[in-house]
CSV table of C-alpha atoms and ligand atoms in Angstrom, one decimal:
chain,number,residue,atom,x,y,z
A,166,MET,CA,0.0,0.0,0.0
A,167,THR,CA,1.2,3.4,-0.8
A,168,ALA,CA,2.0,5.5,2.2
A,169,SER,CA,2.9,8.7,0.5
A,170,THR,CA,6.2,9.7,2.0
A,171,GLY,CA,7.1,12.5,-0.3
A,172,ALA,CA,8.8,10.4,-2.9
A,173,ALA,CA,11.8,11.9,-4.6
A,174,GLY,CA,11.0,14.1,-7.5
A,175,GLU,CA,7.3,14.0,-6.8
A,176,GLU,CA,5.3,17.2,-6.3
A,177,GLN,CA,4.6,18.5,-2.9
A,178,ALA,CA,1.1,19.9,-3.2
A,179,PRO,CA,-1.5,18.3,-1.0
A,180,HIS,CA,-3.3,16.3,-3.6
A,181,GLY,CA,-6.8,15.4,-3.1
A,182,THR,CA,-9.1,12.5,-3.9
A,183,VAL,CA,-10.5,12.0,-7.4
A,184,VAL,CA,-13.5,9.9,-8.0
A,185,VAL,CA,-13.5,8.2,-11.4
A,186,VAL,CA,-16.9,7.1,-12.6
A,187,GLU,CA,-16.2,5.0,-15.7
A,188,ASP,CA,-17.5,1.6,-16.7
A,189,ASP,CA,-14.8,0.9,-19.2
A,190,ARG,CA,-12.2,-0.9,-17.2
A,191,ASN,CA,-9.3,-0.2,-19.5
A,192,ILE,CA,-9.9,3.5,-19.4
A,193,ALA,CA,-10.6,3.5,-15.6
A,194,GLU,CA,-7.3,1.6,-14.9
A,195,LEU,CA,-5.3,3.9,-17.1
A,196,VAL,CA,-6.7,7.1,-15.6
A,197,ASP,CA,-6.2,5.5,-12.2
A,198,LEU,CA,-2.6,4.8,-12.9
A,199,TYR,CA,-1.8,8.3,-14.1
A,200,LEU,CA,-3.6,10.1,-11.4
A,201,ARG,CA,-1.9,8.0,-8.7
A,202,ASN,CA,1.4,8.7,-10.2
A,203,ALA,CA,0.5,12.4,-10.1
A,204,GLY,CA,-0.1,12.0,-6.3
A,205,PHE,CA,-3.9,11.7,-6.2
A,206,ARG,CA,-5.9,9.2,-4.2
A,207,VAL,CA,-8.3,7.6,-6.7
A,208,LEU,CA,-11.6,5.9,-6.1
A,209,GLN,CA,-13.4,4.1,-8.9
A,210,ALA,CA,-17.0,3.6,-9.6
A,211,GLY,CA,-18.4,1.6,-12.5
A,212,ASP,CA,-21.8,3.2,-12.5
A,213,ALA,CA,-23.5,6.5,-11.5
A,214,ARG,CA,-25.1,5.3,-8.3
A,215,ARG,CA,-21.9,4.1,-6.9
A,216,GLY,CA,-20.2,7.3,-8.1
A,217,LEU,CA,-22.7,9.5,-6.3
A,218,GLU,CA,-22.3,7.4,-3.1
A,219,LEU,CA,-18.5,7.8,-3.2
A,220,VAL,CA,-18.8,11.6,-3.7
A,221,ALA,CA,-21.2,11.8,-0.7
A,222,GLN,CA,-19.0,9.6,1.5
A,223,GLU,CA,-15.5,10.7,0.5
A,224,ARG,CA,-16.0,14.4,-0.5
A,225,PRO,CA,-13.4,14.2,-3.3
A,226,SER,CA,-11.6,17.2,-4.7
A,227,LEU,CA,-12.7,16.4,-8.2
A,228,VAL,CA,-14.9,13.9,-10.2
A,229,LEU,CA,-14.3,12.4,-13.6
A,230,LEU,CA,-17.6,11.4,-15.0
A,231,ASP,CA,-18.2,9.3,-18.1
A,232,ILE,CA,-21.4,10.1,-20.0
A,233,GLY,CA,-22.1,6.5,-21.2
A,234,LEU,CA,-22.7,4.6,-18.0
A,235,PRO,CA,-24.7,1.4,-17.4
A,236,GLY,CA,-27.7,1.4,-15.1
A,237,PRO,CA,-30.6,3.8,-14.6
A,238,LEU,CA,-28.5,7.0,-14.6
A,239,ASP,CA,-26.2,8.1,-17.3
A,240,GLY,CA,-23.4,10.6,-16.7
A,241,LEU,CA,-25.4,13.7,-17.6
A,242,GLN,CA,-28.2,12.7,-15.2
A,243,ALA,CA,-25.6,11.9,-12.5
A,244,CYS,CA,-24.0,15.3,-13.0
A,245,ARG,CA,-27.4,16.9,-12.5
A,246,GLU,CA,-27.9,14.9,-9.4
A,247,LEU,CA,-24.5,15.7,-8.1
A,248,ARG,CA,-25.1,19.5,-8.5
A,249,LYS,CA,-28.1,19.3,-6.2
A,250,THR,CA,-25.8,18.6,-3.3
A,251,SER,CA,-22.2,19.4,-4.2
A,252,ASP,CA,-20.1,22.0,-6.1
A,253,VAL,CA,-17.2,19.6,-6.5
A,254,PRO,CA,-15.4,20.2,-9.8
A,255,VAL,CA,-16.5,17.8,-12.5
A,256,ILE,CA,-14.8,16.8,-15.7
A,257,ILE,CA,-17.1,15.0,-18.2
A,258,ILE,CA,-15.7,12.2,-20.3
A,259,THR,CA,-17.5,12.0,-23.6
A,260,ALA,CA,-17.2,9.2,-26.2
A,261,ARG,CA,-18.3,11.4,-29.1
A,262,ASP,CA,-17.2,14.7,-30.4
A,263,ASP,CA,-20.7,15.7,-31.2
A,264,GLU,CA,-21.7,15.3,-27.6
A,265,VAL,CA,-19.5,18.2,-26.6
A,266,ASP,CA,-21.9,21.0,-27.5
A,267,ARG,CA,-24.7,19.1,-25.7
A,268,VAL,CA,-22.5,18.6,-22.6
A,269,LEU,CA,-21.5,22.2,-22.3
A,270,GLY,CA,-24.8,23.6,-23.5
A,271,LEU,CA,-26.9,21.8,-21.0
A,272,GLU,CA,-25.4,23.9,-18.2
A,273,LEU,CA,-24.8,20.9,-16.1
A,274,GLY,CA,-22.3,22.7,-14.1
A,275,ALA,CA,-19.4,20.6,-15.4
A,276,ASP,CA,-16.1,22.4,-15.4
A,277,ASP,CA,-14.5,20.7,-18.3
A,278,TYR,CA,-14.7,17.8,-20.6
A,279,VAL,CA,-12.4,15.4,-22.5
A,280,THR,CA,-13.3,13.4,-25.6
A,281,LYS,CA,-12.3,9.8,-25.9
A,282,PRO,CA,-9.7,8.8,-26.8
A,283,PHE,CA,-7.8,11.3,-24.7
A,284,SER,CA,-4.3,11.5,-23.4
A,285,PRO,CA,-4.1,10.6,-19.7
A,286,ARG,CA,-1.2,13.0,-19.4
A,287,GLU,CA,-3.4,15.8,-20.7
A,288,LEU,CA,-6.2,14.7,-18.4
A,289,VAL,CA,-3.9,15.0,-15.4
A,290,ALA,CA,-2.9,18.5,-16.5
A,291,ARG,CA,-6.5,19.5,-16.7
A,292,VAL,CA,-7.3,18.1,-13.3
A,293,ARG,CA,-4.4,20.1,-11.8
A,294,ALA,CA,-5.5,23.2,-13.6
A,295,ILE,CA,-9.0,23.0,-12.3
A,296,LEU,CA,-7.9,22.3,-8.8
A,297,ARG,CA,-5.5,25.3,-8.9
A,298,ARG,CA,-8.4,27.4,-10.0
A,299,ALA,CA,-10.6,26.1,-7.3
A,300,GLU,CA,-8.0,26.9,-4.7
A,301,GLY,CA,-7.0,30.4,-5.7
A,302,PRO,CA,-9.8,32.6,-6.9
A,303,ARG,CA,-8.5,35.9,-8.2
A,304,ARG,CA,-9.3,39.1,-6.4
A,305,PRO,CA,-12.3,40.7,-8.1
A,306,ALA,CA,-12.3,44.4,-9.0
A,307,GLU,CA,-14.6,46.6,-7.1
A,308,GLU,CA,-16.3,48.4,-10.0
A,309,PRO,CA,-18.5,46.6,-12.5
A,310,ILE,CA,-17.0,46.7,-16.0
A,311,THR,CA,-19.1,47.6,-19.1
A,312,VAL,CA,-18.5,46.2,-22.5
A,313,GLY,CA,-21.0,47.2,-25.2
A,314,SER,CA,-24.2,47.2,-23.3
A,315,VAL,CA,-23.2,44.4,-21.0
A,316,THR,CA,-22.3,45.1,-17.4
A,317,VAL,CA,-20.1,42.6,-15.7
A,318,ASP,CA,-20.0,42.7,-11.9
A,319,LEU,CA,-16.9,40.7,-10.9
A,320,LEU,CA,-17.7,41.0,-7.3
A,321,ARG,CA,-21.2,39.6,-7.4
A,322,ARG,CA,-20.5,37.6,-10.6
A,323,GLU,CA,-23.6,39.2,-12.1
A,324,VAL,CA,-24.1,40.0,-15.8
A,325,THR,CA,-26.8,42.4,-17.0
A,326,THR,CA,-27.9,43.6,-20.4
A,327,PRO,CA,-30.6,46.1,-21.2
A,328,ALA,CA,-32.9,43.1,-21.4
A,329,GLY,CA,-32.1,42.1,-17.8
A,330,THR,CA,-29.9,39.8,-15.8
A,331,VAL,CA,-28.3,37.0,-17.7
A,332,THR,CA,-27.4,33.6,-16.2
A,333,LEU,CA,-24.0,32.3,-17.2
A,334,THR,CA,-22.1,29.2,-16.2
A,335,ALA,CA,-19.0,29.7,-14.1
A,336,ARG,CA,-16.8,29.2,-17.1
A,337,GLU,CA,-18.8,31.5,-19.4
A,338,PHE,CA,-18.6,34.2,-16.8
A,339,ASP,CA,-14.9,33.9,-16.4
A,340,LEU,CA,-14.5,34.1,-20.2
A,341,LEU,CA,-16.7,37.1,-20.4
A,342,ALA,CA,-14.8,38.7,-17.5
A,343,HIS,CA,-11.5,38.2,-19.3
A,344,PHE,CA,-12.9,39.8,-22.5
A,345,ALA,CA,-14.3,42.7,-20.4
A,346,GLU,CA,-10.9,43.2,-18.7
A,347,ASN,CA,-9.1,43.3,-22.1
A,348,PRO,CA,-11.1,45.5,-24.4
A,349,GLY,CA,-9.9,46.1,-27.9
A,350,ILE,CA,-7.2,43.4,-27.7
A,351,VAL,CA,-7.2,40.4,-30.0
A,352,LEU,CA,-7.0,37.3,-27.9
A,353,THR,CA,-6.0,34.0,-29.4
A,354,ARG,CA,-7.7,30.9,-28.4
A,355,GLN,CA,-4.6,29.7,-26.7
A,356,GLN,CA,-4.3,32.9,-24.7
A,357,LEU,CA,-8.0,32.5,-23.6
A,358,LEU,CA,-7.4,28.9,-22.6
A,359,ASP,CA,-4.4,30.0,-20.5
A,360,ALA,CA,-6.2,32.9,-18.9
A,361,VAL,CA,-9.6,31.3,-18.3
A,362,TRP,CA,-8.9,27.5,-18.2
A,363,GLY,CA,-5.4,27.8,-16.7
A,364,THR,CA,-2.0,27.3,-18.1
A,365,GLY,CA,-1.2,23.6,-18.3
A,366,TRP,CA,-4.5,23.0,-19.9
A,367,PHE,CA,-3.5,21.4,-23.2
A,368,GLY,CA,-7.0,21.0,-24.4
A,369,ASP,CA,-8.9,21.5,-27.6
A,370,GLU,CA,-9.1,25.1,-28.7
A,371,ARG,CA,-12.6,24.4,-29.8
A,372,THR,CA,-13.6,24.6,-26.2
A,373,VAL,CA,-13.2,28.4,-26.5
A,374,ASP,CA,-15.4,28.5,-29.6
A,375,VAL,CA,-18.1,26.5,-27.8
A,376,HIS,CA,-18.1,28.9,-24.9
A,377,VAL,CA,-18.0,32.0,-27.2
A,378,ARG,CA,-21.0,30.6,-29.0
A,379,GLN,CA,-22.9,30.3,-25.7
A,380,LEU,CA,-22.0,33.9,-24.7
A,381,ARG,CA,-23.2,35.2,-28.0
A,382,ARG,CA,-26.4,33.2,-27.8
A,383,LYS,CA,-27.1,34.5,-24.3
A,384,LEU,CA,-26.0,38.1,-24.7
A,385,GLY,CA,-26.8,38.7,-28.4
A,386,ASP,CA,-26.1,42.1,-29.8
A,387,ALA,CA,-25.4,43.5,-26.4
A,388,LEU,CA,-21.9,42.0,-26.5
A,389,PRO,CA,-19.6,43.5,-29.1
A,390,LEU,CA,-17.5,40.4,-29.6
A,391,ALA,CA,-15.8,40.0,-33.0
A,392,THR,CA,-14.2,36.9,-34.5
A,393,VAL,CA,-10.8,37.7,-35.9
A,394,TRP,CA,-10.5,35.0,-38.5
A,395,GLY,CA,-7.5,32.8,-38.1
A,396,VAL,CA,-6.5,34.5,-34.9
A,397,GLY,CA,-9.1,34.6,-32.2
A,398,TYR,CA,-11.5,37.0,-30.7
A,399,ARG,CA,-11.7,40.7,-29.8
A,400,CYS,CA,-14.2,42.4,-27.5
A,401,ASP,CA,-14.6,46.2,-28.2
B,46,CA,CA1,-18.8,4.2,-20.8
């Protein structure tokens, strides 16, 4: 049994527990291996019920949740259940690329996603990035920022347009806040990933596009957000 005694070369940070809800044994074992090597305690569940039990009992730092699970609850339903009682960070594992929009669009409160097949190394980097974010929230500015006719209150995490208050997911809000804090500057997808998702997040730049699409859908013309073709985005 591993009694973590600060093994040579390993990182110091007090790593937490990760619950992995995945019925595919091969993937579960691979993820387990990499997360353990990265210093995490890993608990596995093969279905959603067991996963929810583990979260309730063990209060993990993070949950990896496969969408396609056997039994009465799939991963999406499990995520919804989870959010009724917990704000633990969740990374969704999807089998299909075309599920991504659905996953992010449903506002399940998931923090990130990976698409199978994924690199376990990349997954570990994302887990770390999310936990870093969860630990160290930035200090919000006192005054609300206005972009176009959108007002972003960093302190209250509230967004208003002439049409009223708009509800954003945590990630959408952080992305909008970053645009609002950098008006007139062209931001590449990679810069946005680094700033909003955290450096060390080696994920798909399409994540940014998906979130931008959501912002545009929710804020409409109130948000002066331009696509700079081949480069990224600029908010004026
Ligand atoms: Ca599965």
